[in-house]
Short mmCIF file of N, CA, C and O in Angstrom, two decimals:
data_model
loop_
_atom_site.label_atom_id
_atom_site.label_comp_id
_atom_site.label_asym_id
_atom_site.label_seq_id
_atom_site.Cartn_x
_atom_site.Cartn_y
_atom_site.Cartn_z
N UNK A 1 20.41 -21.12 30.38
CA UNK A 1 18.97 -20.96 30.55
C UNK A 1 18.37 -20.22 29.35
O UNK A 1 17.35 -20.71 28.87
N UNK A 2 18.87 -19.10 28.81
CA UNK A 2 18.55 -18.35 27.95
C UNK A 2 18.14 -18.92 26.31
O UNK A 2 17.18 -18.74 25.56
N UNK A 3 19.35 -19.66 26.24
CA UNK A 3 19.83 -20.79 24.95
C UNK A 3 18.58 -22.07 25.31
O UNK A 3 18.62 -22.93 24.43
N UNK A 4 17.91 -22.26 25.99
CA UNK A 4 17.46 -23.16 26.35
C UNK A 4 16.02 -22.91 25.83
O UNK A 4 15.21 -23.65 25.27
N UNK A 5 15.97 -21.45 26.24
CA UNK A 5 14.63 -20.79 25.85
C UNK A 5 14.15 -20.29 24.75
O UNK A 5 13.04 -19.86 24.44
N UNK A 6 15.69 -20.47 23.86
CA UNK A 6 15.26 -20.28 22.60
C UNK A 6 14.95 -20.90 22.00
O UNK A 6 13.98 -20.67 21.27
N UNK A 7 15.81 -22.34 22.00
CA UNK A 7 15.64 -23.71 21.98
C UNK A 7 14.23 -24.00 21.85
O UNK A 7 13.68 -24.79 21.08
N UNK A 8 13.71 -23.19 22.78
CA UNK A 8 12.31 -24.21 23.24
C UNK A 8 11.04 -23.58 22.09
O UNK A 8 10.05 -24.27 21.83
N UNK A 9 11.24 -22.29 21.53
CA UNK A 9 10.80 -21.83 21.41
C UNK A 9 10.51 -22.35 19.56
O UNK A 9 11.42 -22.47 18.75
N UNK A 10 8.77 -22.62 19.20
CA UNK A 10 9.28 -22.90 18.13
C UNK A 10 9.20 -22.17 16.90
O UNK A 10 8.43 -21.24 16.70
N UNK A 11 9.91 -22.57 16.20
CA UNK A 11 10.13 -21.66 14.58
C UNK A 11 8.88 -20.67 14.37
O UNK A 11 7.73 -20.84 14.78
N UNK A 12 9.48 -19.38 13.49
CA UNK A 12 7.82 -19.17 12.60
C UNK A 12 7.54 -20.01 11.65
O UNK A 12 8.19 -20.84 11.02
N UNK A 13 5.98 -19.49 11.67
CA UNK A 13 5.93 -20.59 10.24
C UNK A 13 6.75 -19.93 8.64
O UNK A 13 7.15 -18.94 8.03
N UNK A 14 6.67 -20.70 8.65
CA UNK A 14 7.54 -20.62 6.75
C UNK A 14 6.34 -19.73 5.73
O UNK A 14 5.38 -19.83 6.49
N UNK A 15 6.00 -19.24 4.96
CA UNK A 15 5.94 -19.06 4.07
C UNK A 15 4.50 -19.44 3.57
O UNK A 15 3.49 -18.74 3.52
N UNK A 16 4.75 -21.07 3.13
CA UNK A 16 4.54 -22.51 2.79
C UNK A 16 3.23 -22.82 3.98
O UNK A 16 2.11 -23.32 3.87
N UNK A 17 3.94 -22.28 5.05
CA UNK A 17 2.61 -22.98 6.09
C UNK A 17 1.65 -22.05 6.16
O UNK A 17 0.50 -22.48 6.17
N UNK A 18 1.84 -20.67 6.20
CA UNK A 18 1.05 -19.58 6.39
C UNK A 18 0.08 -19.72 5.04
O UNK A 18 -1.07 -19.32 5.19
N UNK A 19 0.41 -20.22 3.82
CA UNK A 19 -0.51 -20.27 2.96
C UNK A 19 -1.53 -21.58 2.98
O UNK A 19 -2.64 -21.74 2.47
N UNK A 20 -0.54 -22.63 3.93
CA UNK A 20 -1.61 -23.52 4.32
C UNK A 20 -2.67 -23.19 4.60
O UNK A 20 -3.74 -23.17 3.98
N UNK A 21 -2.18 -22.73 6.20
CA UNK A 21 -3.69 -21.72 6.61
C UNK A 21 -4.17 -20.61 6.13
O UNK A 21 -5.18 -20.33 6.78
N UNK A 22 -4.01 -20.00 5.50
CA UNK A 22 -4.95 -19.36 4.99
C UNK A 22 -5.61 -19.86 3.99
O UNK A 22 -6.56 -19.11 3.77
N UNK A 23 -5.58 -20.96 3.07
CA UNK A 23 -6.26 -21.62 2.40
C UNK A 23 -7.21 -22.79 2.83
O UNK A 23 -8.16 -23.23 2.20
N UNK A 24 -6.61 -23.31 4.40
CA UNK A 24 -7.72 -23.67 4.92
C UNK A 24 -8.88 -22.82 5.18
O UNK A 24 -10.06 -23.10 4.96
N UNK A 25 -8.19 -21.30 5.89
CA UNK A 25 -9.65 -20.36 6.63
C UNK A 25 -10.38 -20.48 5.31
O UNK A 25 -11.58 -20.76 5.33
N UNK A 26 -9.49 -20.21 3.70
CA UNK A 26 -10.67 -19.81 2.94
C UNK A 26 -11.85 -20.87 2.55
O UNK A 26 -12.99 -20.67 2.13
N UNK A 27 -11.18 -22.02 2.82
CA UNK A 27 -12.19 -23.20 2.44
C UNK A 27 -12.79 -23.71 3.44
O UNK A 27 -13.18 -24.88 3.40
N UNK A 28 -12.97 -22.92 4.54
CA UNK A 28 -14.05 -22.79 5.87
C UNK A 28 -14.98 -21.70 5.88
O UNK A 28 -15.58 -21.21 6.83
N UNK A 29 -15.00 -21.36 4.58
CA UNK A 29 -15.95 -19.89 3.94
C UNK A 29 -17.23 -20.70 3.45
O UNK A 29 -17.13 -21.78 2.86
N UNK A 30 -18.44 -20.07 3.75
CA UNK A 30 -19.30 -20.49 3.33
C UNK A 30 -19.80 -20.82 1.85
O UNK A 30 -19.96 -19.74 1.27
N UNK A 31 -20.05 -21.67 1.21
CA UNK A 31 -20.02 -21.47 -0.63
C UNK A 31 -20.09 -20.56 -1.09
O UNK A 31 -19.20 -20.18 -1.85
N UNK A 32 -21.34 -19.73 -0.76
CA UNK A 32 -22.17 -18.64 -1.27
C UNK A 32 -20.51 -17.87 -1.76
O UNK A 32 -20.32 -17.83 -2.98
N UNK A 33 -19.31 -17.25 -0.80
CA UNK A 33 -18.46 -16.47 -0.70
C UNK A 33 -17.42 -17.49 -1.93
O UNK A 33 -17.20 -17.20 -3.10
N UNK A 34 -17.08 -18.34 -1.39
CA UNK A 34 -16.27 -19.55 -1.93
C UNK A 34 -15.98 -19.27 -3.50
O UNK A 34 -14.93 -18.97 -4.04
N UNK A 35 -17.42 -19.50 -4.10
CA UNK A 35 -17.92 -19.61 -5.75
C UNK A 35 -17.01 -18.23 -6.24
O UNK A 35 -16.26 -18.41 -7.21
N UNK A 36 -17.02 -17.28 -5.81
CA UNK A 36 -16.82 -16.24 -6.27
C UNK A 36 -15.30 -15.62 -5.96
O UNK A 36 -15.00 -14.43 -5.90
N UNK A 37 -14.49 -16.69 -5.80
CA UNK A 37 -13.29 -16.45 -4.88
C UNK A 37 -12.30 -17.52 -5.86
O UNK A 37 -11.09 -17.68 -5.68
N UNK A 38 -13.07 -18.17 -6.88
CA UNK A 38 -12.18 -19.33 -7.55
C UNK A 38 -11.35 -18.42 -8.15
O UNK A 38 -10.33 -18.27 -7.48
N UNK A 39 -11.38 -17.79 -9.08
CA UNK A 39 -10.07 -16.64 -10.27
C UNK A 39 -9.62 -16.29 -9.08
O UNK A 39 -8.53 -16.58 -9.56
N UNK A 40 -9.29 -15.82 -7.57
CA UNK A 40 -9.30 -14.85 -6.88
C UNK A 40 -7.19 -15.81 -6.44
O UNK A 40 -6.91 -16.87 -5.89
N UNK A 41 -6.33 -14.71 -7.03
CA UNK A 41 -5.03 -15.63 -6.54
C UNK A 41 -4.87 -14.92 -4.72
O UNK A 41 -5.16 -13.82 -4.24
N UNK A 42 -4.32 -16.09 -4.20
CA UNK A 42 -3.69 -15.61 -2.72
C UNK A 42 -1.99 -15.67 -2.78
O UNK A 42 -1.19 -16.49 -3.21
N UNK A 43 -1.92 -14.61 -2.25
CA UNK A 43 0.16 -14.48 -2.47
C UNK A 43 -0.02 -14.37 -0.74
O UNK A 43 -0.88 -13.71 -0.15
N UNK A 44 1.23 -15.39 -0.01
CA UNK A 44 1.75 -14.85 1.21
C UNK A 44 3.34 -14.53 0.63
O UNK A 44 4.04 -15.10 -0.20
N UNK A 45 3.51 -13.46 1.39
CA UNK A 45 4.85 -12.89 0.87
C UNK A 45 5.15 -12.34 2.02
O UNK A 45 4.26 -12.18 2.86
N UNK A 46 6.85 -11.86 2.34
CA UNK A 46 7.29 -11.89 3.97
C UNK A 46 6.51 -10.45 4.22
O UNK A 46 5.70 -10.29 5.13
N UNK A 47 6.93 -9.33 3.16
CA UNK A 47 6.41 -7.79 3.51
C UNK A 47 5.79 -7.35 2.00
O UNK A 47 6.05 -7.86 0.90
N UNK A 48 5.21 -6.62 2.21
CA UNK A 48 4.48 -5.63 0.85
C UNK A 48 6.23 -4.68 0.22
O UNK A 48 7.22 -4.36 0.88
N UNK A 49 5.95 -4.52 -1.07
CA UNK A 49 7.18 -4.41 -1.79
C UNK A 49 7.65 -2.95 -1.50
O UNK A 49 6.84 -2.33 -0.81
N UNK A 50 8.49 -2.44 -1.78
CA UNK A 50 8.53 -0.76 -1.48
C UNK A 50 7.89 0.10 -2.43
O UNK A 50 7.99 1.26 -2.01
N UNK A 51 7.54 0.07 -3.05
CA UNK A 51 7.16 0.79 -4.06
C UNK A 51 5.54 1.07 -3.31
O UNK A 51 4.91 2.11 -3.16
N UNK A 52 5.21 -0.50 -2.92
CA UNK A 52 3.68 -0.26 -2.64
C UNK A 52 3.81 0.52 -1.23
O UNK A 52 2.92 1.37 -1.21
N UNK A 53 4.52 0.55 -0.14
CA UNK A 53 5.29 1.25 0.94
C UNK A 53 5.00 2.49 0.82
O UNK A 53 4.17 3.11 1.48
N UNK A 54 5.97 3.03 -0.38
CA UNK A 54 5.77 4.30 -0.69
C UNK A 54 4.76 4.88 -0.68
O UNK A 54 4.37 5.75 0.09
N UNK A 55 4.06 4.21 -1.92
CA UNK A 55 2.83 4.58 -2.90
C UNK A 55 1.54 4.64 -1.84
O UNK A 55 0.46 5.07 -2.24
N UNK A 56 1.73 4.17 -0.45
CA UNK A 56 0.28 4.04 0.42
C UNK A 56 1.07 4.48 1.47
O UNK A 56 0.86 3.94 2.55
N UNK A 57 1.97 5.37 1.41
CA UNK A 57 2.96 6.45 2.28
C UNK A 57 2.98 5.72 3.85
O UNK A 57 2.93 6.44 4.85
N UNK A 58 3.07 4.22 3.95
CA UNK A 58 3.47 3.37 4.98
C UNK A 58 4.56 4.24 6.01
O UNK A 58 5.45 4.90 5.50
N UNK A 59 4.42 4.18 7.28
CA UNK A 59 5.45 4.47 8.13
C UNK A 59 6.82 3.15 8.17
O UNK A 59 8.01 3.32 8.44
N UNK A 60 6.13 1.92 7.82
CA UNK A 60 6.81 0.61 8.22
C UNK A 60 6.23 -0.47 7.47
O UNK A 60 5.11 -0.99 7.47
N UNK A 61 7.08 -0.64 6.96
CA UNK A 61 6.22 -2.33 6.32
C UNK A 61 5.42 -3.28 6.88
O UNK A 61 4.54 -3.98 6.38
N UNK A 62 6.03 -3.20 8.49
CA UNK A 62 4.80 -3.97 9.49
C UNK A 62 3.36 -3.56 9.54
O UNK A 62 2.41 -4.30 9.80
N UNK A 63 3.30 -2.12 9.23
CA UNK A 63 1.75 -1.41 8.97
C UNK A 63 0.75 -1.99 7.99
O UNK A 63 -0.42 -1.59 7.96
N UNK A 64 1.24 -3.00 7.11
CA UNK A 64 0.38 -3.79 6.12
C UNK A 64 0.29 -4.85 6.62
O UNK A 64 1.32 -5.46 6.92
N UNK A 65 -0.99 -5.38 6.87
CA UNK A 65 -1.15 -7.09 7.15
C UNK A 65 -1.22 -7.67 5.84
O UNK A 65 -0.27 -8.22 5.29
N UNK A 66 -2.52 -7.51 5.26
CA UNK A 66 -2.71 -7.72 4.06
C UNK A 66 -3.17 -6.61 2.78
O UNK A 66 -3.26 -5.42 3.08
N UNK A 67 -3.46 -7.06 1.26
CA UNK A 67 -4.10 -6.34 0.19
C UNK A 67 -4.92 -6.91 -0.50
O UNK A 67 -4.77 -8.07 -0.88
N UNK A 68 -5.81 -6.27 -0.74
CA UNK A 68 -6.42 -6.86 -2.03
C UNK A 68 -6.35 -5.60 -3.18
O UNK A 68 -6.59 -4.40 -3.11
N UNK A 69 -5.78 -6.75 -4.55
CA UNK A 69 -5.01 -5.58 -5.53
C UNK A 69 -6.39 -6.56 -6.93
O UNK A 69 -6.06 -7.60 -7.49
N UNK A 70 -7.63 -5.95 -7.13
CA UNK A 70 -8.43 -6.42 -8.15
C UNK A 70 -9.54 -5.31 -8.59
O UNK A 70 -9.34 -4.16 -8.20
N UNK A 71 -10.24 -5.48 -9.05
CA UNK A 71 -11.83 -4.95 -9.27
C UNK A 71 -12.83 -5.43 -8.78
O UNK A 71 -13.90 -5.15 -9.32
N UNK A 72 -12.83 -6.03 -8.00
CA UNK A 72 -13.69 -6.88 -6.79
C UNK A 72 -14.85 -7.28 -7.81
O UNK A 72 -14.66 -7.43 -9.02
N UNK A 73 -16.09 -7.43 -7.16
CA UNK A 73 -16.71 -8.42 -7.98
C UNK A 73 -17.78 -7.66 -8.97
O UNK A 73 -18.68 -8.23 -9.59
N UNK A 74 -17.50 -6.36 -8.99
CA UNK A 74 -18.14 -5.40 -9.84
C UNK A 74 -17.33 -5.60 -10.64
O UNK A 74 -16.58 -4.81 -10.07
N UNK A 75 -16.66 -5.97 -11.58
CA UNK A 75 -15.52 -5.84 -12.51
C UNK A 75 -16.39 -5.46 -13.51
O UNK A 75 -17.54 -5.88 -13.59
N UNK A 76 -15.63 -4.28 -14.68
CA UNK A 76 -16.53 -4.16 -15.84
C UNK A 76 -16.43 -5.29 -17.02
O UNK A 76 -15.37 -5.62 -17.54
N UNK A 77 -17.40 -5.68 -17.25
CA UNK A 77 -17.65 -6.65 -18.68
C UNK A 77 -16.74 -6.11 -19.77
O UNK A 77 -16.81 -4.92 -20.07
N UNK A 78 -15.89 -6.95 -20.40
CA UNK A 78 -15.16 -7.13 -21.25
C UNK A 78 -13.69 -6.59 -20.91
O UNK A 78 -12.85 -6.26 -21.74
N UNK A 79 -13.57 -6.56 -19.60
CA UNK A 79 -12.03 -6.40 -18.99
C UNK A 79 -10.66 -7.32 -19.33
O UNK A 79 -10.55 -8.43 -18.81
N UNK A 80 -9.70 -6.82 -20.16
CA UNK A 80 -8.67 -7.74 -20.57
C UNK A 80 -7.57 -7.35 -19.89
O UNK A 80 -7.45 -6.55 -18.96
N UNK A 81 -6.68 -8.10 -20.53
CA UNK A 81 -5.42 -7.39 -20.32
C UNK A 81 -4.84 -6.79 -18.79
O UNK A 81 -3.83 -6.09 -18.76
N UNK A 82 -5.60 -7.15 -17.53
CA UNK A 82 -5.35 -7.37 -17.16
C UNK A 82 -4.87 -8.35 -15.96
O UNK A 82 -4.96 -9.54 -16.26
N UNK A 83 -4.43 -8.11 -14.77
CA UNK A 83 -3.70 -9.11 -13.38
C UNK A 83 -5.10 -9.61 -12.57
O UNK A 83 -6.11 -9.00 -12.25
N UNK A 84 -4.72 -10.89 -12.40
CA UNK A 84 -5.84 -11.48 -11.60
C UNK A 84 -6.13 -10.62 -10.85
O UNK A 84 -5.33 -9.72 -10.58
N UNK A 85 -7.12 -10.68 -10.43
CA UNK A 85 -7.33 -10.38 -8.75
C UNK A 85 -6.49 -11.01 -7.53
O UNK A 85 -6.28 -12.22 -7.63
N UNK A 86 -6.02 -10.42 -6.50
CA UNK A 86 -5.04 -11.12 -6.08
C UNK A 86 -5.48 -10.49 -4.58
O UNK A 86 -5.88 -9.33 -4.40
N UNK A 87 -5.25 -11.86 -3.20
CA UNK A 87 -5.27 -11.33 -1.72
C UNK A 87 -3.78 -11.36 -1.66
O UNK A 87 -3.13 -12.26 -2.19
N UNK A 88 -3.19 -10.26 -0.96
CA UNK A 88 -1.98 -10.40 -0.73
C UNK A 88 -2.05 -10.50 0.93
O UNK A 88 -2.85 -9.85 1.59
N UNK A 89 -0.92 -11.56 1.58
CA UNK A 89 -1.20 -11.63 2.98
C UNK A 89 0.36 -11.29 3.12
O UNK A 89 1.21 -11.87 2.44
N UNK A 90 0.62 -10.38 3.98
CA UNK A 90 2.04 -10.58 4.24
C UNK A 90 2.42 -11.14 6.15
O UNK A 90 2.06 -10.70 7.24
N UNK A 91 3.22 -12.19 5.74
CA UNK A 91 3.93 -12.93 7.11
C UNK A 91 4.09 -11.99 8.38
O UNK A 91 3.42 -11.91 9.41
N UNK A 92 5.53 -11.12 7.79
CA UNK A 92 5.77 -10.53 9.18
C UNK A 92 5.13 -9.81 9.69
O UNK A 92 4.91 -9.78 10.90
N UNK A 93 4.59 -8.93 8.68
CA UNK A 93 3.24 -8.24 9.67
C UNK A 93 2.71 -8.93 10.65
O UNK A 93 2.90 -8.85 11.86
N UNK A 94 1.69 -9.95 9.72
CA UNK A 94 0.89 -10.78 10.95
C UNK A 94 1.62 -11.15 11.86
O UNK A 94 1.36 -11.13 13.06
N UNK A 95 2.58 -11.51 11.33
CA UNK A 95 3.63 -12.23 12.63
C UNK A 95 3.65 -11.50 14.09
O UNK A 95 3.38 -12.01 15.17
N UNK A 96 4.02 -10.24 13.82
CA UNK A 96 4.31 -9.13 14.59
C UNK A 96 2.95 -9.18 15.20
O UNK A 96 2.93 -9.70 16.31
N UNK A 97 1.75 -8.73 14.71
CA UNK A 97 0.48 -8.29 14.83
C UNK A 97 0.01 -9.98 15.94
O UNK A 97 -0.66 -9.76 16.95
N UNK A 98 0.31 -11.06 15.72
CA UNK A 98 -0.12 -12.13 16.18
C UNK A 98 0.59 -12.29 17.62
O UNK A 98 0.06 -12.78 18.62
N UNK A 99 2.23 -11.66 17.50
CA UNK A 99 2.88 -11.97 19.14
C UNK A 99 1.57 -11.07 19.99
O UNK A 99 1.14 -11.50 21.06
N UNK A 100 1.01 -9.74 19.35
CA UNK A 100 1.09 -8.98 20.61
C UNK A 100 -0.70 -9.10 20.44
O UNK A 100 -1.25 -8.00 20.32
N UNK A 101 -1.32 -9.90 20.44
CA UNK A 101 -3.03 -9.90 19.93
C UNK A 101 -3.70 -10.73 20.50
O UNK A 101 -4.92 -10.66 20.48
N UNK A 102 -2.95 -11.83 21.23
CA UNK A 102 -3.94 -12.65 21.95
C UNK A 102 -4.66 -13.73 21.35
O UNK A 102 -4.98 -14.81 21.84
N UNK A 103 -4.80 -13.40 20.54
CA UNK A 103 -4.95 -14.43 19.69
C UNK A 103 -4.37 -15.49 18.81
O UNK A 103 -3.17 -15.40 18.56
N UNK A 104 -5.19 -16.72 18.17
CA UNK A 104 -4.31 -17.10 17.82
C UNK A 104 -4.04 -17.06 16.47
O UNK A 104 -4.75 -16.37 15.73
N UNK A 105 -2.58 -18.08 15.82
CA UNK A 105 -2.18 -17.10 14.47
C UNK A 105 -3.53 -17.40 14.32
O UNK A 105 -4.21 -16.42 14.63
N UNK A 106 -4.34 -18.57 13.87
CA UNK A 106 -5.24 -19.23 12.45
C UNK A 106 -6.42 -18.14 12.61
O UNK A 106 -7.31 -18.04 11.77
N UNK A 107 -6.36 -17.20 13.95
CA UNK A 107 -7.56 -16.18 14.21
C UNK A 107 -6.92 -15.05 13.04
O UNK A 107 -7.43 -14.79 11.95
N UNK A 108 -5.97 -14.63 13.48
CA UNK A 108 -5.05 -13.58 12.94
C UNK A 108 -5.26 -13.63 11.70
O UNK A 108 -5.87 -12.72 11.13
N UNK A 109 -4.85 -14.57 11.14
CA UNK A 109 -4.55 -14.94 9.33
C UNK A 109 -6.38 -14.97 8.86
O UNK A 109 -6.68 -14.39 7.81
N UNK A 110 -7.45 -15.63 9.65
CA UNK A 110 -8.40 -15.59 9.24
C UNK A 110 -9.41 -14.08 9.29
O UNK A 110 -10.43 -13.93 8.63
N UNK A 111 -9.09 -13.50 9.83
CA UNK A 111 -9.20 -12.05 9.76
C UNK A 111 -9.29 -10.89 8.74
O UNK A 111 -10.11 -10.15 8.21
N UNK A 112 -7.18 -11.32 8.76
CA UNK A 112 -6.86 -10.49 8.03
C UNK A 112 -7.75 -10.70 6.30
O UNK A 112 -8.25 -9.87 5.54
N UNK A 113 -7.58 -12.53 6.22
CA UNK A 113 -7.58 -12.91 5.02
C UNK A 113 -9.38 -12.36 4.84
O UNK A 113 -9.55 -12.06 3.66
N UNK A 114 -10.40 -12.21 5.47
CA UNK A 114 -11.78 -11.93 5.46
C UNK A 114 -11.88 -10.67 5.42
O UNK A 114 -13.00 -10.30 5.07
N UNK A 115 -11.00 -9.70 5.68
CA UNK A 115 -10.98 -8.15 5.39
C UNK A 115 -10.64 -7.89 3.77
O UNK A 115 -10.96 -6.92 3.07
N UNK A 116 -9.89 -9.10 3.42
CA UNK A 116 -9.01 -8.26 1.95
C UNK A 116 -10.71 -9.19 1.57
O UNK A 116 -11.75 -8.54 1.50
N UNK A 117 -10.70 -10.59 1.41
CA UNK A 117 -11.91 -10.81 0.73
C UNK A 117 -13.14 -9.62 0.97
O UNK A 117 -13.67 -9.09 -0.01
N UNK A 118 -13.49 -9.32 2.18
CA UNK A 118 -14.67 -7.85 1.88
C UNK A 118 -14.49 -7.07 0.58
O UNK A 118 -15.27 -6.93 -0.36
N UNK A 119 -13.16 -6.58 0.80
CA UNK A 119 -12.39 -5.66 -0.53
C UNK A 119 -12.86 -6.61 -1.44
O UNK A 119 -13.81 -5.98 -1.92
N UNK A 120 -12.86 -7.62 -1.98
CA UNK A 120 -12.89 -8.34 -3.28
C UNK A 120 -14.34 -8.47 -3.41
O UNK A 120 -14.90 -9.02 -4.36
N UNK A 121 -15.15 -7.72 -2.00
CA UNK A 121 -16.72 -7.97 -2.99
C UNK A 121 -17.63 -6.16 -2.59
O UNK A 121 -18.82 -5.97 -2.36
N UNK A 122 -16.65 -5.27 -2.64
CA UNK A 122 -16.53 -3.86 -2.65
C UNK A 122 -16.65 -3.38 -1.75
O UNK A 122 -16.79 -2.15 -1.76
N UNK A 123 -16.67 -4.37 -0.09
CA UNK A 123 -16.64 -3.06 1.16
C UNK A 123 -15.23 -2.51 1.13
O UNK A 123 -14.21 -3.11 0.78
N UNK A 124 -15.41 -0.78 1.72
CA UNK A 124 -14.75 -0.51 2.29
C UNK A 124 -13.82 -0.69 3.44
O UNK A 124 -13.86 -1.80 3.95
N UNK A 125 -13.03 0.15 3.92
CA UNK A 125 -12.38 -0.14 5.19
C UNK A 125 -13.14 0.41 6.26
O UNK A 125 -13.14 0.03 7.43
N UNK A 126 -13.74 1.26 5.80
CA UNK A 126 -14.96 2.06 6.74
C UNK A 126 -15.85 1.11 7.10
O UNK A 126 -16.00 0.81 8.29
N UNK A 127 -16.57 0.48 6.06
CA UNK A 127 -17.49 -0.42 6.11
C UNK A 127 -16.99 -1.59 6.98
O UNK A 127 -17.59 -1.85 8.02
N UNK A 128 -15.86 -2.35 6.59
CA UNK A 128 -15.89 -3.31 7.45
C UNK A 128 -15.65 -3.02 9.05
O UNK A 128 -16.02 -3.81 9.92
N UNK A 129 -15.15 -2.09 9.26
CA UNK A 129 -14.77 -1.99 10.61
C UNK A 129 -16.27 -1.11 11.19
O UNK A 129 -16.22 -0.60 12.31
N UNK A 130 -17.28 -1.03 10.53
CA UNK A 130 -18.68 -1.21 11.38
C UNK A 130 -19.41 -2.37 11.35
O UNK A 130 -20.35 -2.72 12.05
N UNK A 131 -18.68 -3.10 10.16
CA UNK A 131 -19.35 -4.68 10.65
C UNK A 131 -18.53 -5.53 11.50
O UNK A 131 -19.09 -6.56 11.85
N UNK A 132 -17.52 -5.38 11.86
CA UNK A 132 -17.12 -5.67 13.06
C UNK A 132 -17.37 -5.06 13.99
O UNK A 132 -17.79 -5.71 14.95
N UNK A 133 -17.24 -3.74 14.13
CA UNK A 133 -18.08 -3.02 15.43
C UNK A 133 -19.44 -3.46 16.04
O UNK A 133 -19.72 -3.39 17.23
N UNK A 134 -20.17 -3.89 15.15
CA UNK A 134 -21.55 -4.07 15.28
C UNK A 134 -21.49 -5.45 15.97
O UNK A 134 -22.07 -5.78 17.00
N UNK A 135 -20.55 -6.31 15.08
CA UNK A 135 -20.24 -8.14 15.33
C UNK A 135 -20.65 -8.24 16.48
O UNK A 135 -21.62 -8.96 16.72
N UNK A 136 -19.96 -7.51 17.54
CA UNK A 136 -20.06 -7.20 19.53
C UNK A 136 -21.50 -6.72 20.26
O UNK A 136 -21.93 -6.44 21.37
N UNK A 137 -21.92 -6.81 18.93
CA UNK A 137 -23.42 -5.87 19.84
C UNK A 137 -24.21 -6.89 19.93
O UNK A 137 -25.32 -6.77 20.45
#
């Protein structure tokens, strides 16, 4: 019975699929957001690296869903030399974050992925979580 239930149960997604969807949510973004999101790279990766762990004194690697690692859309004029702008989404987090949420993943992943984009056009974490607070009113 047990073997049966695992059986039944199906795979996570890969990698590969999770960037599916999240590249669908992003191209279910309104233009206005879209235009300004082309340079913008998306990495799904299983966990955030240790270093970044450390460096944002993480209890657990599951504690990161996603990042955004850029200068959002204030960037200063004549900026070289450096790394794209980049959303980082990591899998198992969400993964984890998606068994116990009720929701579903493509909610989950579209979320997460609309929080790091805020970051890429300079809200805070403060900020967004009163525009979601408010979302309910």
């Amino acid at each position: 019975m047990f073997l049966a239930m695992i059986a039944s149960q199906p795979p996570e997604p890969t990698l590969e699929q999770m960037d599916a969807f999240a590249r669908h949510a992003m191209a279910q973004l309104p233009d206005l957001f879209r235009v300004h999101l082309a340079d913008v790279v998306l990495r799904i990766e299983d966990f955030p690296d240790r270093d970044l762990c450390r460096d944002m004194a993480l209890d657990s690697p599951f504690d990161l869903l996603g990042l955004y690692q850029g200068y959002s859309t204030a960037r200063p004029s004549g900026v070289s030399g450096t790394l794209p702008d980049t959303i980082f989404l990591y899998r198992r987090p969400i993964l984890e974050y998606w068994a116990h949420s009720g929701d579903s993943l493509e909610q989950v992943i579209t979320h997460v992925l609309v929080h790091e984009i805020g970051h890429h056009f300079g809200l805070s974490d403060d900020d967004m979580h009163r525009i979601e607070a408010s979302d309910g009113e």
